[in-house]
Every structure is written in structure tokens, then in C-alpha cells.
């Protein structure tokens, strides 16, 4: 499930994408917003408006760092069942919280799904917070007739 995954702290991600995060004219479909990143703040509580779906799973053991928890067997098993083709592509972490993105594709389209994760002991809360999907541009047939 983990391939060429980029790992950032919240500050590293914000610094790298500063131009897009702080310029409303640079809105890019699928890119995380400052409001999304604020979910990683210490006392920020997630509200229904921030997510589409919520799931709680039980991890194999207690973790204090989310980077360790995303390698837990139960988490990997759950995410694999959710989407067999998507791969972990981005992790923005802060102690017991993270925003992760899974990317996938097939011969028709590409997609990504973003999740907000929070661990409390052996419990992991998984919130679906967004993503995108897009069809590939069709390939025009080559005209082989001679005029």
C-alpha cells in the first residue's frame, strides 16, 4: 500500500505549497486547503462539515505516532478492502493525527481520496475529507486514409 509516498509535517507541506494555499485565485481541484491542514492543530475538533464519511477501526496495538499506526496490519487491511488499486501517496502528520491521500487509476480515469486520521490508543478514526477523479482525455484515432 505504500509506494513513493511523500511524508511532510504540516509546516513542511504548507511551506512547499504556500503559493496555492495562500492565493484564492490558485484553487486547484484536489489540493488540500488551509482549513484541511488546520485539522492537524492540537485542539482542533473535526466537525461534520469537514468530512463525508467516518469509520472507526481497532488497531493491533497502541500507537502514539500516526506514522507508525499507518503501517498497522488492521489499518492496511481496511484500506486495501476499501480500494484494492489505490496506493498511499501523501502523508501530512502531527503526532496522533494525519491527513493521508491514496491515489489510483485504471485505463479510464485517475482518482485520489483524502482522509483525516486520528488515533486514540488502539482506536483509529478515519474521516473521508475529499479527493478528486478525472477521466483521461480520449485519444483521437489516426486517420490512415489517403486523399
mmCIF file with all atom_site columns, C-alpha atoms in Angstrom:
data_model
loop_
_atom_site.group_PDB
_atom_site.id
_atom_site.type_symbol
_atom_site.label_atom_id
_atom_site.label_alt_id
_atom_site.label_comp_id
_atom_site.label_asym_id
_atom_site.label_entity_id
_atom_site.label_seq_id
_atom_site.pdbx_PDB_ins_code
_atom_site.Cartn_x
_atom_site.Cartn_y
_atom_site.Cartn_z
_atom_site.occupancy
_atom_site.B_iso_or_equiv
_atom_site.pdbx_formal_charge
_atom_site.auth_seq_id
_atom_site.auth_comp_id
_atom_site.auth_asym_id
_atom_site.auth_atom_id
_atom_site.pdbx_PDB_model_num
ATOM 1   C CA . UNK A 1 1   ? 0.000   0.000  0.000   1.00 0.00 ? 1   UNK A CA 1
ATOM 2   C CA . UNK A 1 2   ? 2.966   2.358  0.460   1.00 0.00 ? 2   UNK A CA 1
ATOM 3   C CA . UNK A 1 3   ? 4.773   3.456  -2.710  1.00 0.00 ? 3   UNK A CA 1
ATOM 4   C CA . UNK A 1 4   ? 6.760   6.608  -3.417  1.00 0.00 ? 4   UNK A CA 1
ATOM 5   C CA . UNK A 1 5   ? 4.891   8.155  -0.515  1.00 0.00 ? 5   UNK A CA 1
ATOM 6   C CA . UNK A 1 6   ? 5.710   11.751 0.413   1.00 0.00 ? 6   UNK A CA 1
ATOM 7   C CA . UNK A 1 7   ? 5.823   12.452 4.156   1.00 0.00 ? 7   UNK A CA 1
ATOM 8   C CA . UNK A 1 8   ? 5.510   16.010 5.485   1.00 0.00 ? 8   UNK A CA 1
ATOM 9   C CA . UNK A 1 9   ? 4.812   17.753 8.733   1.00 0.00 ? 9   UNK A CA 1
ATOM 10  C CA . UNK A 1 10  ? 2.023   20.303 8.453   1.00 0.00 ? 10  UNK A CA 1
ATOM 11  C CA . UNK A 1 11  ? 4.561   23.175 8.304   1.00 0.00 ? 11  UNK A CA 1
ATOM 12  C CA . UNK A 1 12  ? 6.677   21.452 5.643   1.00 0.00 ? 12  UNK A CA 1
ATOM 13  C CA . UNK A 1 13  ? 3.604   20.873 3.461   1.00 0.00 ? 13  UNK A CA 1
ATOM 14  C CA . UNK A 1 14  ? 2.393   24.445 3.905   1.00 0.00 ? 14  UNK A CA 1
ATOM 15  C CA . UNK A 1 15  ? 5.828   25.830 3.022   1.00 0.00 ? 15  UNK A CA 1
ATOM 16  C CA . UNK A 1 16  ? 6.103   23.652 -0.088  1.00 0.00 ? 16  UNK A CA 1
ATOM 17  C CA . UNK A 1 17  ? 2.605   24.606 -1.322  1.00 0.00 ? 17  UNK A CA 1
ATOM 18  C CA . UNK A 1 18  ? 2.467   28.152 0.048   1.00 0.00 ? 18  UNK A CA 1
ATOM 19  C CA . UNK A 1 19  ? 1.547   29.740 -3.309  1.00 0.00 ? 19  UNK A CA 1
ATOM 20  C CA . UNK A 1 20  ? -1.527  27.528 -3.728  1.00 0.00 ? 20  UNK A CA 1
ATOM 21  C CA . UNK A 1 21  ? -2.665  27.550 -0.120  1.00 0.00 ? 21  UNK A CA 1
ATOM 22  C CA . UNK A 1 22  ? -2.499  31.324 0.340   1.00 0.00 ? 22  UNK A CA 1
ATOM 23  C CA . UNK A 1 23  ? -3.786  32.549 -3.029  1.00 0.00 ? 23  UNK A CA 1
ATOM 24  C CA . UNK A 1 24  ? -7.541  32.096 -3.595  1.00 0.00 ? 24  UNK A CA 1
ATOM 25  C CA . UNK A 1 25  ? -7.025  32.522 -7.365  1.00 0.00 ? 25  UNK A CA 1
ATOM 26  C CA . UNK A 1 26  ? -4.811  29.411 -7.391  1.00 0.00 ? 26  UNK A CA 1
ATOM 27  C CA . UNK A 1 27  ? -7.560  26.978 -6.407  1.00 0.00 ? 27  UNK A CA 1
ATOM 28  C CA . UNK A 1 28  ? -6.613  23.543 -7.698  1.00 0.00 ? 28  UNK A CA 1
ATOM 29  C CA . UNK A 1 29  ? -9.063  20.671 -7.653  1.00 0.00 ? 29  UNK A CA 1
ATOM 30  C CA . UNK A 1 30  ? -7.960  18.010 -5.200  1.00 0.00 ? 30  UNK A CA 1
ATOM 31  C CA . UNK A 1 31  ? -5.312  20.089 -3.416  1.00 0.00 ? 31  UNK A CA 1
ATOM 32  C CA . UNK A 1 32  ? -5.705  20.351 0.329   1.00 0.00 ? 32  UNK A CA 1
ATOM 33  C CA . UNK A 1 33  ? -6.757  23.707 1.771   1.00 0.00 ? 33  UNK A CA 1
ATOM 34  C CA . UNK A 1 34  ? -5.612  25.597 4.855   1.00 0.00 ? 34  UNK A CA 1
ATOM 35  C CA . UNK A 1 35  ? -8.879  24.566 6.511   1.00 0.00 ? 35  UNK A CA 1
ATOM 36  C CA . UNK A 1 36  ? -7.954  20.910 5.888   1.00 0.00 ? 36  UNK A CA 1
ATOM 37  C CA . UNK A 1 37  ? -4.461  21.439 7.305   1.00 0.00 ? 37  UNK A CA 1
ATOM 38  C CA . UNK A 1 38  ? -5.911  23.138 10.396  1.00 0.00 ? 38  UNK A CA 1
ATOM 39  C CA . UNK A 1 39  ? -7.445  19.767 11.316  1.00 0.00 ? 39  UNK A CA 1
ATOM 40  C CA . UNK A 1 40  ? -3.908  18.781 12.342  1.00 0.00 ? 40  UNK A CA 1
ATOM 41  C CA . UNK A 1 41  ? -3.798  21.510 15.008  1.00 0.00 ? 41  UNK A CA 1
ATOM 42  C CA . UNK A 1 42  ? -3.554  20.364 18.595  1.00 0.00 ? 42  UNK A CA 1
ATOM 43  C CA . UNK A 1 43  ? -7.020  21.335 19.826  1.00 0.00 ? 43  UNK A CA 1
ATOM 44  C CA . UNK A 1 44  ? -8.967  21.431 16.567  1.00 0.00 ? 44  UNK A CA 1
ATOM 45  C CA . UNK A 1 45  ? -12.092 19.281 16.671  1.00 0.00 ? 45  UNK A CA 1
ATOM 46  C CA . UNK A 1 46  ? -13.420 17.823 13.443  1.00 0.00 ? 46  UNK A CA 1
ATOM 47  C CA . UNK A 1 47  ? -16.988 18.773 12.586  1.00 0.00 ? 47  UNK A CA 1
ATOM 48  C CA . UNK A 1 48  ? -19.470 17.129 10.232  1.00 0.00 ? 48  UNK A CA 1
ATOM 49  C CA . UNK A 1 49  ? -18.869 19.829 7.587   1.00 0.00 ? 49  UNK A CA 1
ATOM 50  C CA . UNK A 1 50  ? -15.246 18.646 7.252   1.00 0.00 ? 50  UNK A CA 1
ATOM 51  C CA . UNK A 1 51  ? -15.943 15.083 6.164   1.00 0.00 ? 51  UNK A CA 1
ATOM 52  C CA . UNK A 1 52  ? -18.147 12.816 4.065   1.00 0.00 ? 52  UNK A CA 1
ATOM 53  C CA . UNK A 1 53  ? -17.846 9.523  5.935   1.00 0.00 ? 53  UNK A CA 1
ATOM 54  C CA . UNK A 1 54  ? -16.450 8.343  9.260   1.00 0.00 ? 54  UNK A CA 1
ATOM 55  C CA . UNK A 1 55  ? -15.184 4.904  10.255  1.00 0.00 ? 55  UNK A CA 1
ATOM 56  C CA . UNK A 1 56  ? -13.548 3.689  13.466  1.00 0.00 ? 56  UNK A CA 1
ATOM 57  C CA . UNK A 1 57  ? -11.215 0.691  13.417  1.00 0.00 ? 57  UNK A CA 1
ATOM 58  C CA . UNK A 1 58  ? -9.272  -1.115 16.135  1.00 0.00 ? 58  UNK A CA 1
ATOM 59  C CA . UNK A 1 59  ? -5.512  -1.299 15.621  1.00 0.00 ? 59  UNK A CA 1
ATOM 60  C CA . UNK A 1 60  ? -3.309  -4.230 16.651  1.00 0.00 ? 60  UNK A CA 1
ATOM 61  C CA . UNK A 1 61  ? -1.596  -2.215 19.372  1.00 0.00 ? 61  UNK A CA 1
ATOM 62  C CA . UNK A 1 62  ? -1.409  1.226  20.968  1.00 0.00 ? 62  UNK A CA 1
ATOM 63  C CA . UNK A 1 63  ? 0.452   3.868  18.953  1.00 0.00 ? 63  UNK A CA 1
ATOM 64  C CA . UNK A 1 64  ? 1.461   7.389  19.939  1.00 0.00 ? 64  UNK A CA 1
ATOM 65  C CA . UNK A 1 65  ? 2.740   8.401  16.485  1.00 0.00 ? 65  UNK A CA 1
ATOM 66  C CA . UNK A 1 66  ? 0.406   8.261  13.493  1.00 0.00 ? 66  UNK A CA 1
ATOM 67  C CA . UNK A 1 67  ? 3.328   7.435  11.144  1.00 0.00 ? 67  UNK A CA 1
ATOM 68  C CA . UNK A 1 68  ? 3.641   4.082  12.928  1.00 0.00 ? 68  UNK A CA 1
ATOM 69  C CA . UNK A 1 69  ? -0.115  3.477  13.002  1.00 0.00 ? 69  UNK A CA 1
ATOM 70  C CA . UNK A 1 70  ? -0.489  3.711  9.211   1.00 0.00 ? 70  UNK A CA 1
ATOM 71  C CA . UNK A 1 71  ? 1.684   0.602  8.956   1.00 0.00 ? 71  UNK A CA 1
ATOM 72  C CA . UNK A 1 72  ? -0.567  -1.372 11.320  1.00 0.00 ? 72  UNK A CA 1
ATOM 73  C CA . UNK A 1 73  ? -1.897  -4.614 9.824   1.00 0.00 ? 73  UNK A CA 1
ATOM 74  C CA . UNK A 1 74  ? -5.542  -3.802 10.632  1.00 0.00 ? 74  UNK A CA 1
ATOM 75  C CA . UNK A 1 75  ? -5.322  -0.343 9.040   1.00 0.00 ? 75  UNK A CA 1
ATOM 76  C CA . UNK A 1 76  ? -3.665  -1.680 5.893   1.00 0.00 ? 76  UNK A CA 1
ATOM 77  C CA . UNK A 1 77  ? -6.242  -4.466 5.650   1.00 0.00 ? 77  UNK A CA 1
ATOM 78  C CA . UNK A 1 78  ? -9.126  -1.976 5.977   1.00 0.00 ? 78  UNK A CA 1
ATOM 79  C CA . UNK A 1 79  ? -7.707  0.404  3.358   1.00 0.00 ? 79  UNK A CA 1
ATOM 80  C CA . UNK A 1 80  ? -6.948  -2.463 0.961   1.00 0.00 ? 80  UNK A CA 1
ATOM 81  C CA . UNK A 1 81  ? -10.543 -3.673 1.167   1.00 0.00 ? 81  UNK A CA 1
ATOM 82  C CA . UNK A 1 82  ? -11.764 -0.120 0.582   1.00 0.00 ? 82  UNK A CA 1
ATOM 83  C CA . UNK A 1 83  ? -9.850  0.209  -2.676  1.00 0.00 ? 83  UNK A CA 1
ATOM 84  C CA . UNK A 1 84  ? -7.563  -2.533 -3.947  1.00 0.00 ? 84  UNK A CA 1
ATOM 85  C CA . UNK A 1 85  ? -5.878  -0.342 -6.569  1.00 0.00 ? 85  UNK A CA 1
ATOM 86  C CA . UNK A 1 86  ? -5.178  2.913  -4.700  1.00 0.00 ? 86  UNK A CA 1
ATOM 87  C CA . UNK A 1 87  ? -1.766  3.455  -3.133  1.00 0.00 ? 87  UNK A CA 1
ATOM 88  C CA . UNK A 1 88  ? -0.709  5.690  -0.270  1.00 0.00 ? 88  UNK A CA 1
ATOM 89  C CA . UNK A 1 89  ? 0.827   8.745  -1.932  1.00 0.00 ? 89  UNK A CA 1
ATOM 90  C CA . UNK A 1 90  ? 0.862   11.529 0.699   1.00 0.00 ? 90  UNK A CA 1
ATOM 91  C CA . UNK A 1 91  ? 1.096   11.714 4.492   1.00 0.00 ? 91  UNK A CA 1
ATOM 92  C CA . UNK A 1 92  ? 0.939   15.015 6.378   1.00 0.00 ? 92  UNK A CA 1
ATOM 93  C CA . UNK A 1 93  ? 1.391   14.198 10.047  1.00 0.00 ? 93  UNK A CA 1
ATOM 94  C CA . UNK A 1 94  ? 1.320   15.712 13.501  1.00 0.00 ? 94  UNK A CA 1
ATOM 95  C CA . UNK A 1 95  ? 1.746   13.248 16.407  1.00 0.00 ? 95  UNK A CA 1
ATOM 96  C CA . UNK A 1 96  ? -1.585  11.386 16.665  1.00 0.00 ? 96  UNK A CA 1
ATOM 97  C CA . UNK A 1 97  ? -3.177  12.997 13.574  1.00 0.00 ? 97  UNK A CA 1
ATOM 98  C CA . UNK A 1 98  ? -2.560  12.822 9.852   1.00 0.00 ? 98  UNK A CA 1
ATOM 99  C CA . UNK A 1 99  ? -4.034  13.675 6.514   1.00 0.00 ? 99  UNK A CA 1
ATOM 100 C CA . UNK A 1 100 ? -3.331  10.910 4.029   1.00 0.00 ? 100 UNK A CA 1
ATOM 101 C CA . UNK A 1 101 ? -4.034  10.670 0.337   1.00 0.00 ? 101 UNK A CA 1
ATOM 102 C CA . UNK A 1 102 ? -4.486  7.499  -1.675  1.00 0.00 ? 102 UNK A CA 1
ATOM 103 C CA . UNK A 1 103 ? -4.109  7.715  -5.451  1.00 0.00 ? 103 UNK A CA 1
ATOM 104 C CA . UNK A 1 104 ? -5.166  5.216  -8.074  1.00 0.00 ? 104 UNK A CA 1
ATOM 105 C CA . UNK A 1 105 ? -6.108  4.817  -11.669 1.00 0.00 ? 105 UNK A CA 1
ATOM 106 C CA . UNK A 1 106 ? -7.084  2.472  -14.428 1.00 0.00 ? 106 UNK A CA 1
ATOM 107 C CA . UNK A 1 107 ? -7.365  2.653  -18.212 1.00 0.00 ? 107 UNK A CA 1
ATOM 108 C CA . UNK A 1 108 ? -10.302 5.077  -17.951 1.00 0.00 ? 108 UNK A CA 1
ATOM 109 C CA . UNK A 1 109 ? -9.582  7.536  -15.130 1.00 0.00 ? 109 UNK A CA 1
ATOM 110 C CA . UNK A 1 110 ? -7.407  8.588  -12.221 1.00 0.00 ? 110 UNK A CA 1
ATOM 111 C CA . UNK A 1 111 ? -8.571  9.379  -8.695  1.00 0.00 ? 111 UNK A CA 1
ATOM 112 C CA . UNK A 1 112 ? -7.436  10.268 -5.224  1.00 0.00 ? 112 UNK A CA 1
ATOM 113 C CA . UNK A 1 113 ? -9.125  10.176 -1.856  1.00 0.00 ? 113 UNK A CA 1
ATOM 114 C CA . UNK A 1 114 ? -8.010  12.169 1.167   1.00 0.00 ? 114 UNK A CA 1
ATOM 115 C CA . UNK A 1 115 ? -8.558  11.016 4.728   1.00 0.00 ? 115 UNK A CA 1
ATOM 116 C CA . UNK A 1 116 ? -8.076  12.629 8.105   1.00 0.00 ? 116 UNK A CA 1
ATOM 117 C CA . UNK A 1 117 ? -6.814  10.088 10.669  1.00 0.00 ? 117 UNK A CA 1
ATOM 118 C CA . UNK A 1 118 ? -6.768  10.367 14.451  1.00 0.00 ? 118 UNK A CA 1
ATOM 119 C CA . UNK A 1 119 ? -5.507  7.716  16.854  1.00 0.00 ? 119 UNK A CA 1
ATOM 120 C CA . UNK A 1 120 ? -6.527  7.352  20.490  1.00 0.00 ? 120 UNK A CA 1
ATOM 121 C CA . UNK A 1 121 ? -4.821  4.309  21.973  1.00 0.00 ? 121 UNK A CA 1
ATOM 122 C CA . UNK A 1 122 ? -5.845  1.342  19.821  1.00 0.00 ? 122 UNK A CA 1
ATOM 123 C CA . UNK A 1 123 ? -8.685  3.238  18.124  1.00 0.00 ? 123 UNK A CA 1
ATOM 124 C CA . UNK A 1 124 ? -8.225  4.940  14.782  1.00 0.00 ? 124 UNK A CA 1
ATOM 125 C CA . UNK A 1 125 ? -10.854 7.292  13.445  1.00 0.00 ? 125 UNK A CA 1
ATOM 126 C CA . UNK A 1 126 ? -10.853 7.609  9.650   1.00 0.00 ? 126 UNK A CA 1
ATOM 127 C CA . UNK A 1 127 ? -12.679 10.566 8.097   1.00 0.00 ? 127 UNK A CA 1
ATOM 128 C CA . UNK A 1 128 ? -13.123 10.865 4.319   1.00 0.00 ? 128 UNK A CA 1
ATOM 129 C CA . UNK A 1 129 ? -12.411 14.577 3.681   1.00 0.00 ? 129 UNK A CA 1
ATOM 130 C CA . UNK A 1 130 ? -12.209 14.807 -0.117  1.00 0.00 ? 130 UNK A CA 1
ATOM 131 C CA . UNK A 1 131 ? -10.357 13.967 -3.267  1.00 0.00 ? 131 UNK A CA 1
ATOM 132 C CA . UNK A 1 132 ? -10.928 14.028 -6.987  1.00 0.00 ? 132 UNK A CA 1
ATOM 133 C CA . UNK A 1 133 ? -11.458 11.846 -10.024 1.00 0.00 ? 133 UNK A CA 1
ATOM 134 C CA . UNK A 1 134 ? -10.961 12.617 -13.682 1.00 0.00 ? 134 UNK A CA 1
ATOM 135 C CA . UNK A 1 135 ? -11.242 10.779 -16.975 1.00 0.00 ? 135 UNK A CA 1
ATOM 136 C CA . UNK A 1 136 ? -8.259  10.609 -19.248 1.00 0.00 ? 136 UNK A CA 1
ATOM 137 C CA . UNK A 1 137 ? -8.565  12.632 -22.409 1.00 0.00 ? 137 UNK A CA 1
ATOM 138 C CA . UNK A 1 138 ? -9.705  10.415 -25.278 1.00 0.00 ? 138 UNK A CA 1
ATOM 139 C CA . UNK A 1 139 ? -7.110  9.536  -27.878 1.00 0.00 ? 139 UNK A CA 1
ATOM 140 C CA . UNK A 1 140 ? -8.095  10.615 -31.335 1.00 0.00 ? 140 UNK A CA 1
ATOM 141 C CA . UNK A 1 141 ? -7.926  7.818  -33.914 1.00 0.00 ? 141 UNK A CA 1
ATOM 142 C CA . UNK A 1 142 ? -5.224  8.168  -36.513 1.00 0.00 ? 142 UNK A CA 1
ATOM 143 C CA . UNK A 1 143 ? -6.618  8.859  -39.982 1.00 0.00 ? 143 UNK A CA 1
ATOM 144 C CA . UNK A 1 144 ? -4.930  6.393  -42.332 1.00 0.00 ? 144 UNK A CA 1
ATOM 145 C CA . UNK A 1 145 ? -6.998  7.057  -45.428 1.00 0.00 ? 145 UNK A CA 1
ATOM 146 C CA . UNK A 1 146 ? -5.245  8.828  -48.299 1.00 0.00 ? 146 UNK A CA 1
ATOM 147 C CA . UNK A 1 147 ? -6.910  11.635 -50.173 1.00 0.00 ? 147 UNK A CA 1
#
